[in-house]
mmCIF file of C-alpha atoms in Angstrom:
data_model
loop_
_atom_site.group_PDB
_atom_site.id
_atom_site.type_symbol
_atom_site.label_atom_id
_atom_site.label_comp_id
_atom_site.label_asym_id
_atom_site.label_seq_id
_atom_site.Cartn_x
_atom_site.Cartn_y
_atom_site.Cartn_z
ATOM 1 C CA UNK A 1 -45.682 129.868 -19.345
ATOM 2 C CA UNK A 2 -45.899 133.230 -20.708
ATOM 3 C CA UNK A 3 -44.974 131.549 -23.901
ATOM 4 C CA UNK A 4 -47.317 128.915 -24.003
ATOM 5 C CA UNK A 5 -50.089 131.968 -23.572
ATOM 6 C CA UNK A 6 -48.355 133.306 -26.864
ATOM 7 C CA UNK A 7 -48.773 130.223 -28.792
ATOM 8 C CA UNK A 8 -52.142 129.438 -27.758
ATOM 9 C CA UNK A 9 -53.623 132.354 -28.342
ATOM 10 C CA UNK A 10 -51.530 131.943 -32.189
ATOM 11 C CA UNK A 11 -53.819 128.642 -32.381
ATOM 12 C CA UNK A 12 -56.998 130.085 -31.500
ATOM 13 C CA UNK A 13 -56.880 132.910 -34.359
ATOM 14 C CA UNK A 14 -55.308 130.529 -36.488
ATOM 15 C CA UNK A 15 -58.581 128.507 -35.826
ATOM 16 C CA UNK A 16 -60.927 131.329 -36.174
ATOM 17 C CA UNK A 17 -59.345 132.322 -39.659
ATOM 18 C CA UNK A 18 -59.373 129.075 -41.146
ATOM 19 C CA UNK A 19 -62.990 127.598 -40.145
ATOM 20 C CA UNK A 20 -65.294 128.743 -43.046
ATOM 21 C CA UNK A 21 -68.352 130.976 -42.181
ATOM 22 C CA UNK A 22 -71.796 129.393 -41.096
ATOM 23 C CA UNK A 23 -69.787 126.394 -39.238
ATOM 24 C CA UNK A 24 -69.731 127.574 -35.785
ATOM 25 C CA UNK A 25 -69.930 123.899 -34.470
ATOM 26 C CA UNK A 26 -66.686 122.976 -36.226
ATOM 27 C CA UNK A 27 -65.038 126.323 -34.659
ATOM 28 C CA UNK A 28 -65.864 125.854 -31.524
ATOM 29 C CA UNK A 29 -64.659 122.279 -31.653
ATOM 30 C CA UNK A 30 -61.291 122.995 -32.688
ATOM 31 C CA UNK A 31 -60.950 125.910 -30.505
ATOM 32 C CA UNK A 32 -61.997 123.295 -27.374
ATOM 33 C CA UNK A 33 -59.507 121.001 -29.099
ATOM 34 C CA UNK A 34 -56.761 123.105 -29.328
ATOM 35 C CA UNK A 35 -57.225 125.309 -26.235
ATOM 36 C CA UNK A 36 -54.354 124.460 -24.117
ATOM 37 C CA UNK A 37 -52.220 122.993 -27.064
ATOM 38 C CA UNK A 38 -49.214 123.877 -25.082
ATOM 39 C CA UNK A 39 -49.572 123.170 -21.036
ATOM 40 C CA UNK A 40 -46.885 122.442 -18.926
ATOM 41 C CA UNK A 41 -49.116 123.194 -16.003
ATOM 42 C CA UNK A 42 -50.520 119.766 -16.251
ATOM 43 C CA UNK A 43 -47.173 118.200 -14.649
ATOM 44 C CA UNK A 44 -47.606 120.318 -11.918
ATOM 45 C CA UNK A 45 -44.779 120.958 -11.291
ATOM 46 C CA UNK A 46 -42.951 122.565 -8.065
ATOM 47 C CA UNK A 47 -40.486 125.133 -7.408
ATOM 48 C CA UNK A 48 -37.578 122.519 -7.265
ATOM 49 C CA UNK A 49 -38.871 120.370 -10.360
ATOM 50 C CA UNK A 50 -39.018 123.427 -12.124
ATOM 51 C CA UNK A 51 -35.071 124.256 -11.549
ATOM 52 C CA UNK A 52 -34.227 120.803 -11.854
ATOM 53 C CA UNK A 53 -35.543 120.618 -15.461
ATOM 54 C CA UNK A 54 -33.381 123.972 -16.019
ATOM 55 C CA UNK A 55 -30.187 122.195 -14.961
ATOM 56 C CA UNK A 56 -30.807 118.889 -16.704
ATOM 57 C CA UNK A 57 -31.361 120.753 -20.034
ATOM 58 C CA UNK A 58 -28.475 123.711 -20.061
ATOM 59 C CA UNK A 59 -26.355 122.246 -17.024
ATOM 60 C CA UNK A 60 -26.140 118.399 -17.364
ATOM 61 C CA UNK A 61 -22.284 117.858 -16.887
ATOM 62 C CA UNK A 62 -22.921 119.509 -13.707
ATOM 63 C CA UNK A 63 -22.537 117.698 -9.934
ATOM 64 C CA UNK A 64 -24.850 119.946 -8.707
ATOM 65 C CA UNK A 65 -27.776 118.305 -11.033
ATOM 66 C CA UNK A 66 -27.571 114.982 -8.917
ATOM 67 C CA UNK A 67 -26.955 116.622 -6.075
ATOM 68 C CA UNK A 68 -30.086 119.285 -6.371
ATOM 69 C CA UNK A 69 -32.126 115.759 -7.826
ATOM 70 C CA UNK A 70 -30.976 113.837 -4.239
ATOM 71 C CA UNK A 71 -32.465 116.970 -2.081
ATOM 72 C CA UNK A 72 -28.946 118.382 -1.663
ATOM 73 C CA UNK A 73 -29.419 122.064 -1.788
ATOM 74 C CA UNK A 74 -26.339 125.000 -1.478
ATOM 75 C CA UNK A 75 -26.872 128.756 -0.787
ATOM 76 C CA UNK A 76 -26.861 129.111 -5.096
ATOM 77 C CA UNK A 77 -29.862 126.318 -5.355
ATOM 78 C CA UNK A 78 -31.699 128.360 -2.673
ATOM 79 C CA UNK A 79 -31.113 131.687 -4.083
ATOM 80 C CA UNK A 80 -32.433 130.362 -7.516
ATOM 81 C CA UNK A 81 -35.761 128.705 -5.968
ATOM 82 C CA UNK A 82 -36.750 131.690 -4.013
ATOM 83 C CA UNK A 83 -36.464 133.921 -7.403
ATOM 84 C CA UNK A 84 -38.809 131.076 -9.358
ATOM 85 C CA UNK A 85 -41.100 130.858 -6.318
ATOM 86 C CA UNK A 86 -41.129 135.122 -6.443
ATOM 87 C CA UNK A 87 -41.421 135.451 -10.239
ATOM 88 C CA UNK A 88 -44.016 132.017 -10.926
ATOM 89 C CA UNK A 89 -45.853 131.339 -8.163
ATOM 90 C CA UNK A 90 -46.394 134.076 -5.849
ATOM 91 C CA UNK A 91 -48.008 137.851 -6.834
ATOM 92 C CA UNK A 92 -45.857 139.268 -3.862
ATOM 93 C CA UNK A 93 -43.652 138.070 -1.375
ATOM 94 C CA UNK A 94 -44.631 136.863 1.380
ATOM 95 C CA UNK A 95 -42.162 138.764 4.134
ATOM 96 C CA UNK A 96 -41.682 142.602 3.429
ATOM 97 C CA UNK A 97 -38.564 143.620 4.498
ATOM 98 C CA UNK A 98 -36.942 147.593 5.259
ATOM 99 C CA UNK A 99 -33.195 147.279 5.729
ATOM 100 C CA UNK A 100 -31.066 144.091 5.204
ATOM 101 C CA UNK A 101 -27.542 143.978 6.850
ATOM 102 C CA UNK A 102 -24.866 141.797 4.924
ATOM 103 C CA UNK A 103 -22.101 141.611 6.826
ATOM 104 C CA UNK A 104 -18.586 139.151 5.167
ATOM 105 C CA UNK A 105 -20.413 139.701 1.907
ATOM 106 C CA UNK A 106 -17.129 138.966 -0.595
ATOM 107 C CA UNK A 107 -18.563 135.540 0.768
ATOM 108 C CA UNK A 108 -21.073 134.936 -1.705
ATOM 109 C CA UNK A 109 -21.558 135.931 -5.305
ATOM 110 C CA UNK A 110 -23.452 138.499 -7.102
ATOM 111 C CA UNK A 111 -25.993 135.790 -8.057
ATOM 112 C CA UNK A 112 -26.969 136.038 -4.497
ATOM 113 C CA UNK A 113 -27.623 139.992 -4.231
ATOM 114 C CA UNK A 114 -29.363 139.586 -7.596
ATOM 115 C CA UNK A 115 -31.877 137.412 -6.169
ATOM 116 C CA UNK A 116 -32.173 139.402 -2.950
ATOM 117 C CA UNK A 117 -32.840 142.626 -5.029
ATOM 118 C CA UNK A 118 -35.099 141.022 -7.048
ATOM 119 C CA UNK A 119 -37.398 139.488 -4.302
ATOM 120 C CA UNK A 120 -37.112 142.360 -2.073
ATOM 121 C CA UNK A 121 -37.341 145.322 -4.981
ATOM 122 C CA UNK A 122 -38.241 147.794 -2.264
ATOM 123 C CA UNK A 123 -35.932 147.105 0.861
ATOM 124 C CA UNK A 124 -32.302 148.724 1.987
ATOM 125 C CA UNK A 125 -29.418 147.212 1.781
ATOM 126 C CA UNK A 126 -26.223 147.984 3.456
ATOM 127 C CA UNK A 127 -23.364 145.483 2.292
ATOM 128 C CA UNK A 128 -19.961 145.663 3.955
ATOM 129 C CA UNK A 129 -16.933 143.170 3.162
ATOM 130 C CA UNK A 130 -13.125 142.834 2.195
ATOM 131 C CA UNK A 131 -12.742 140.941 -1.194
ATOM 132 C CA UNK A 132 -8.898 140.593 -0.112
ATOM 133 C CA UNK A 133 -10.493 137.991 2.270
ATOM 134 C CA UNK A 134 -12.578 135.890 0.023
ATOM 135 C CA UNK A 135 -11.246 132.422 1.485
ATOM 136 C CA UNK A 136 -13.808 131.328 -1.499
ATOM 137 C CA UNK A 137 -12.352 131.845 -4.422
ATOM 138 C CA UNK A 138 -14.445 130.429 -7.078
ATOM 139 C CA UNK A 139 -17.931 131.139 -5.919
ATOM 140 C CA UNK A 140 -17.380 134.466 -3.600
ATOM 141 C CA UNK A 141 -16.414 138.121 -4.980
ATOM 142 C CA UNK A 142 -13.311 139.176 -6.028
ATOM 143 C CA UNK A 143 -13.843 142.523 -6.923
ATOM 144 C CA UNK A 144 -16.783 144.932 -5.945
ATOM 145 C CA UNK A 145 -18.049 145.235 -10.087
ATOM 146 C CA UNK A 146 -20.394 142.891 -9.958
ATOM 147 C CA UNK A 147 -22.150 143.364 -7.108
ATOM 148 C CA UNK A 148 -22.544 147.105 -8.207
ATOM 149 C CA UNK A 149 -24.089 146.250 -11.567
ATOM 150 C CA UNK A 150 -26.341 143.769 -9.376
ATOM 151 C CA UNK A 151 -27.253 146.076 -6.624
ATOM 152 C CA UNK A 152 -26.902 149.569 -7.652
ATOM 153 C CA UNK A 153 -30.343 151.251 -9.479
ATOM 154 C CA UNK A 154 -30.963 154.015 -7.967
ATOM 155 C CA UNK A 155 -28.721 158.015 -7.995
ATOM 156 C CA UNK A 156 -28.540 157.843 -4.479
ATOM 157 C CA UNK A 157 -26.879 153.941 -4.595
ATOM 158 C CA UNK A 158 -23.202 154.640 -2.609
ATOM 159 C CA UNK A 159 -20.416 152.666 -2.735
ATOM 160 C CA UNK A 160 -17.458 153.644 -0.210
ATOM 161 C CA UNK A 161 -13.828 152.129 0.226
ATOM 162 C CA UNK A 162 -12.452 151.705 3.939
ATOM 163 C CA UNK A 163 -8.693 151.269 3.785
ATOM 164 C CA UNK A 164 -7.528 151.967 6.901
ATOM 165 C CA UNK A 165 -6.759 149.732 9.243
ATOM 166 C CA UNK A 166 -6.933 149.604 13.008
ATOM 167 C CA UNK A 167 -6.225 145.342 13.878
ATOM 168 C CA UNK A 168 -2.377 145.244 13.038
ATOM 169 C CA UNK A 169 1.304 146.507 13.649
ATOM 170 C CA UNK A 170 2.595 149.073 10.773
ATOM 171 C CA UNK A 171 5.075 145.972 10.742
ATOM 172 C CA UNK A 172 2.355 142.898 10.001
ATOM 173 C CA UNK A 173 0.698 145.255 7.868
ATOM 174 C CA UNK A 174 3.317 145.834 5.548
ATOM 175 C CA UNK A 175 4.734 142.186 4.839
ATOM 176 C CA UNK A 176 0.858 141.591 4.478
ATOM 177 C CA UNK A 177 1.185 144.272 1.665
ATOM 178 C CA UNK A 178 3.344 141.903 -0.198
ATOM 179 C CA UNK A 179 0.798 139.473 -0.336
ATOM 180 C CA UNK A 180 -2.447 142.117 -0.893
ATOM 181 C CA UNK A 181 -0.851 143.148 -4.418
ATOM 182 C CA UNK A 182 -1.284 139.716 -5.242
ATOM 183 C CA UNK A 183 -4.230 138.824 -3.639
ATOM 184 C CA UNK A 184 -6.554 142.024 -5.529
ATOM 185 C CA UNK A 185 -4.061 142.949 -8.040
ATOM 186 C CA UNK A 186 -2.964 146.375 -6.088
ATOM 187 C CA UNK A 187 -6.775 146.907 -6.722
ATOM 188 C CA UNK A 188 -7.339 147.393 -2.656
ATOM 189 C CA UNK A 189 -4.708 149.016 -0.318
ATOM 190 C CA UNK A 190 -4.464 149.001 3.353
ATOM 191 C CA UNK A 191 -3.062 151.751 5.381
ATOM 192 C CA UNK A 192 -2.464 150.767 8.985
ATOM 193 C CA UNK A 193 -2.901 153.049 12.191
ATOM 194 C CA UNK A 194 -0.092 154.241 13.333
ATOM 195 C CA UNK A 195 1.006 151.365 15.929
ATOM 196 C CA UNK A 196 4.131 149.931 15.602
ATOM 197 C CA UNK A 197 5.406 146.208 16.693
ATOM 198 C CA UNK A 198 8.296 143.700 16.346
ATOM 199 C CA UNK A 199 8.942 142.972 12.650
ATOM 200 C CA UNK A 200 7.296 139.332 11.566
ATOM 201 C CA UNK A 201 9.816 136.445 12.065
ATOM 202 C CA UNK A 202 11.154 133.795 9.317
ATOM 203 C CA UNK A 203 12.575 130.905 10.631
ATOM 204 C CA UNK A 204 13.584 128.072 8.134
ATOM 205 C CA UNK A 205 14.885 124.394 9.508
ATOM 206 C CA UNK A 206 15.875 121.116 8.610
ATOM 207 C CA UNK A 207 12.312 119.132 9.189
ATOM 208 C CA UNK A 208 13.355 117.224 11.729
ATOM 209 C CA UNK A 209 14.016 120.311 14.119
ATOM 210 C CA UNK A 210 10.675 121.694 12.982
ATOM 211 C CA UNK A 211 8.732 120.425 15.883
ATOM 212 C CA UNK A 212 11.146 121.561 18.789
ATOM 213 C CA UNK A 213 11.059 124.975 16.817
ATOM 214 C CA UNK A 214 6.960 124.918 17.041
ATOM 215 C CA UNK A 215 7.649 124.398 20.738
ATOM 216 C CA UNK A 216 10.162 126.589 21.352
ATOM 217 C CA UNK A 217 7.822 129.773 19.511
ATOM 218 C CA UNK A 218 4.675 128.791 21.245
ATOM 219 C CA UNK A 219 6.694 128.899 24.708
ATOM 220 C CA UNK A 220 7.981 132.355 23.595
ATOM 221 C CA UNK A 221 4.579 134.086 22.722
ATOM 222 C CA UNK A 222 2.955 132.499 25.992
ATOM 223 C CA UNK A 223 5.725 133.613 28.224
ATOM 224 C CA UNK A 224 5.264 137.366 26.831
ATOM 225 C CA UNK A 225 2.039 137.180 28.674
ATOM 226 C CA UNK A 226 -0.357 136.841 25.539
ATOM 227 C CA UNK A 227 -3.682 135.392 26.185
ATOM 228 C CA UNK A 228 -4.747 134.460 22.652
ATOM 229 C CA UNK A 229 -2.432 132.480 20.234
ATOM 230 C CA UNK A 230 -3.150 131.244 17.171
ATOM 231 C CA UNK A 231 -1.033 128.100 14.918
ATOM 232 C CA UNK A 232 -2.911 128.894 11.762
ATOM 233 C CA UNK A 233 -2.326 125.474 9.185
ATOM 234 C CA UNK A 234 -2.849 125.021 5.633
ATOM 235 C CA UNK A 235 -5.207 122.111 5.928
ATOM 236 C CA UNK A 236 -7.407 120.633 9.248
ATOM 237 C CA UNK A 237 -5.242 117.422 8.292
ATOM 238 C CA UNK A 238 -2.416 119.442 9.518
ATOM 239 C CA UNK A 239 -3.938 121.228 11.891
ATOM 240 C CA UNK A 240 -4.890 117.905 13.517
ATOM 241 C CA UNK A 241 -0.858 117.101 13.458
ATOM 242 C CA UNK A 242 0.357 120.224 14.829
ATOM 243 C CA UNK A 243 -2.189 119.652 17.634
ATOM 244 C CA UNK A 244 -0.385 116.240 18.221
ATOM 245 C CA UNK A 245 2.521 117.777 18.284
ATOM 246 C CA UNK A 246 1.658 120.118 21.188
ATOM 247 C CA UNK A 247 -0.393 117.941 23.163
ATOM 248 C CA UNK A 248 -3.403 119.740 22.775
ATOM 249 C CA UNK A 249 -6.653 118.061 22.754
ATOM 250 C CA UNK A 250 -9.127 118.221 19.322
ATOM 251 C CA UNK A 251 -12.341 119.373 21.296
ATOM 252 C CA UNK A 252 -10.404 122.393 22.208
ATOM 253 C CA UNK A 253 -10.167 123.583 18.914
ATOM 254 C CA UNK A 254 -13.657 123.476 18.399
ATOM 255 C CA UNK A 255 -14.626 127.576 19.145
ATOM 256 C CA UNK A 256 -12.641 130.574 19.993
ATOM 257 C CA UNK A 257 -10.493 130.581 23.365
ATOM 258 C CA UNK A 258 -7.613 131.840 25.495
ATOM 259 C CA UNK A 259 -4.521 130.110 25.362
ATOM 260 C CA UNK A 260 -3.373 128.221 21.835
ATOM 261 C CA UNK A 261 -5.369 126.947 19.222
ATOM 262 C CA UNK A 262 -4.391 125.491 16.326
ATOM 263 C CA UNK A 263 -6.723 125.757 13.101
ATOM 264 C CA UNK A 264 -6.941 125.970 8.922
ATOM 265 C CA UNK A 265 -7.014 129.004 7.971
ATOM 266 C CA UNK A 266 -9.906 128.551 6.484
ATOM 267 C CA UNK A 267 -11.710 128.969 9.819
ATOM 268 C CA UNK A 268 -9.606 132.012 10.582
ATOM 269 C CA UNK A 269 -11.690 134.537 9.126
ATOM 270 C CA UNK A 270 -13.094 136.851 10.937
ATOM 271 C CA UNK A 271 -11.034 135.951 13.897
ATOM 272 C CA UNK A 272 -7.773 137.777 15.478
ATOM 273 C CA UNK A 273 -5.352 136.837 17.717
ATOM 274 C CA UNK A 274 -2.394 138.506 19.992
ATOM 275 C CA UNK A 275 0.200 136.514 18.073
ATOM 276 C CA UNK A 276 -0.064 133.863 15.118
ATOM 277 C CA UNK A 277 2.472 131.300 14.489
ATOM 278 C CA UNK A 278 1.931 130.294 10.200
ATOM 279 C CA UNK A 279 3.061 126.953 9.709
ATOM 280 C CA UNK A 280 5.006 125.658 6.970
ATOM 281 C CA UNK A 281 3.928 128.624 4.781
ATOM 282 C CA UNK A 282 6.547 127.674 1.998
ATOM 283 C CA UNK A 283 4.973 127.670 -2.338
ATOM 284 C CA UNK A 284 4.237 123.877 -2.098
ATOM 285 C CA UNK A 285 0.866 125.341 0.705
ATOM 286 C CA UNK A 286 0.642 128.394 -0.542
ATOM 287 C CA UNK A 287 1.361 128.869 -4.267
ATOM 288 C CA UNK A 288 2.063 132.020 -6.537
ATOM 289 C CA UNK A 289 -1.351 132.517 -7.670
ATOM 290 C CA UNK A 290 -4.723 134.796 -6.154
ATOM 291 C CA UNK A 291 -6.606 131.809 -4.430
ATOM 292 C CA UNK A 292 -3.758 131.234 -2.435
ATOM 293 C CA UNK A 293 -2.616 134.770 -1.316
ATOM 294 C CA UNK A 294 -6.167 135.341 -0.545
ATOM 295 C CA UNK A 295 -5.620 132.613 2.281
ATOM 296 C CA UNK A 296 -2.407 133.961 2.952
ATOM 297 C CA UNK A 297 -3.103 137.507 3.575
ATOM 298 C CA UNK A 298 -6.214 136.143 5.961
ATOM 299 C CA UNK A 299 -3.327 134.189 8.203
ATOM 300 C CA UNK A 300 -1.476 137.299 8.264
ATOM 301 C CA UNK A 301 -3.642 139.727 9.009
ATOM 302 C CA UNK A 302 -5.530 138.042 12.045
ATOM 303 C CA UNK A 303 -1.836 138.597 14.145
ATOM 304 C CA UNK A 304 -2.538 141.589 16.048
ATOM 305 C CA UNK A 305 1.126 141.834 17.866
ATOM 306 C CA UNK A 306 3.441 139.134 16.699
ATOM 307 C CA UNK A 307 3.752 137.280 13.731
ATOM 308 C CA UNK A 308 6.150 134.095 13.309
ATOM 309 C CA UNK A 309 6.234 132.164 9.956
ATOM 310 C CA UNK A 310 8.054 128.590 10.572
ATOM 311 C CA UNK A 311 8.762 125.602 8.390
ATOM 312 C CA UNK A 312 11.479 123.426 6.750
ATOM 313 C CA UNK A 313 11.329 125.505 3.242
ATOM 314 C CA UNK A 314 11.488 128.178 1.990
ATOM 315 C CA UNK A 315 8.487 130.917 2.203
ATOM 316 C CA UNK A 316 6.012 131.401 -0.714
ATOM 317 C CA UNK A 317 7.134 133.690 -3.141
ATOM 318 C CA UNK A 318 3.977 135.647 -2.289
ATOM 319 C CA UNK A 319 5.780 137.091 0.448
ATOM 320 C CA UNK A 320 8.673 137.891 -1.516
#
């Protein structure tokens, strides 16, 4: 738009320069003519037409361009229509904010915090997160960089590491070590309270015996008088199987309880649990690469006392 203004205005003096003197009636014609030359006002367009024309001409591989043209909107399409609607069609926004808590922020990009900066140039922010824990992988945060370059303006701007860490055993800590130098490259260390616990258990057999060994563990754990246990599966396919396997009913996997529950781990976050039981954690779930042993080092670390790792082969070489 500010464009169009440019060239317009180009027109105009073009106009004026190039009508000879004495023909005011053939200058003002031309300049009526020729006024708004370029106008993409006149298609009136809205906040999502606008962004949809953005993805259709830079973007048009893109799923997201049928799914944004169906009314099928993610946390990204939102983030870019509320900086359009800030920056075209508003003087000011229309909510002032102070302070704005993110809490689990390695959960979204630093296109979102951009944004958020943007539309609220004057507010607080306080961001707290674990990029070891970004379950996703392709659109979250893996490392704090970005978010400082999209956040941080100002001298005072802080940025503060918290390693230590009060949920698990010196034991569970450690083999989760294995997997953290994978997970963040070494980048992001955890040093556990001094609390220490049964070393995790590895338990490898034939597949057949698999389920009796499932059993057998969650017996165990619920005979040491543990209220919360956790079988934490690579998929909710097998979580639905496990939960076959030990009689326990879907709807009671549904929110957080006493007794067992079986889930993905990617609904594990944020979560802990007396003992966890990983299931089938072997490289064919969880292979040698940072996706995966950001997953991994989630199951881990939500054990706070026991942790058993059971399948038919052998563990992922992130644990190694």
């Amino acid at each position: 738009m500010q464009l169009e203004k440019l060239l317009n205005a180009r027109i105009a003096s073009r106009i004026r320069f190039l009508c000879p003197d004495g023909n005011d009636t053939l200058k003002q014609n031309k300049l009526k003519k020729y006024r708004k030359y370029f106008d993409s006002s006149v298609h009136k367009w809205t906040e999502l037409q606008i962004y949809l024309e953005f993805l259709r001409k830079y973007y048009p591989e893109l799923p997201a361009v049928s799914s944004a043209s169906k009314g099928e909107l993610d946390l990204y399409d939102a983030a870019a229509l509320g900086l359009i609607r800030q920056r075209i069609l508003l003087k000011k926004t229309e909510d002032e904010f102070s302070q704005l808590i993110i809490d689990e922020a390695q959960d979204f990009g630093e296109t979102i915090y951009y944004v958020l900066k943007q539309m609220l140039p004057g507010c607080y922010f306080t961001v707290m997160g674990d990029v070891s824990q970004n379950i996703r992988y392709e659109t979250g945060m893996n490392d704090w960089e970005g978010l400082k370059k999209a956040l941080f303006e100002k001298e005072n701007d802080s940025f503060y590491l918290l390693s230590k860490s009060y949920r698990n055993t010196i034991e569970i800590s450690e083999f989760a070590g294995h997997v953290l130098e994978k997970a963040s490259q070494g980048a992001y260390r955890i040093q556990p309270v001094i609390r220490h616990g049964k070393p995790a258990e590895i338990h490898t057999v034939p597949q057949e015996q698999l389920p009796e060994l499932l059993r057998r563990t969650v017996r165990q754990v619920t005979d040491h008088g543990y209220e919360t246990v956790a079988v934490i599966c690579r998929t909710e396919e097998e979580a639905a199987e496990v939960r076959e396997l030990l009689e326990i009913a879907p709807d009671d996997s549904s929110s957080f309880h006493n007794g067992v529950m079986v889930l993905p781990v990617t609904l594990t976050k944020g979560l802990e649990f007396d003992a966890v039981i990983l299931w089938k954690p072997d490289e064919e779930h969880y292979g040698d690469i940072a996706r995966e042993a950001k997953l991994l080092y989630v199951a881990i670390t939500r054990a706070l006392h026991e942790l058993y790792l059971l399948g038919d082969k052998e563990i992922s070489g992130l644990m190694r």
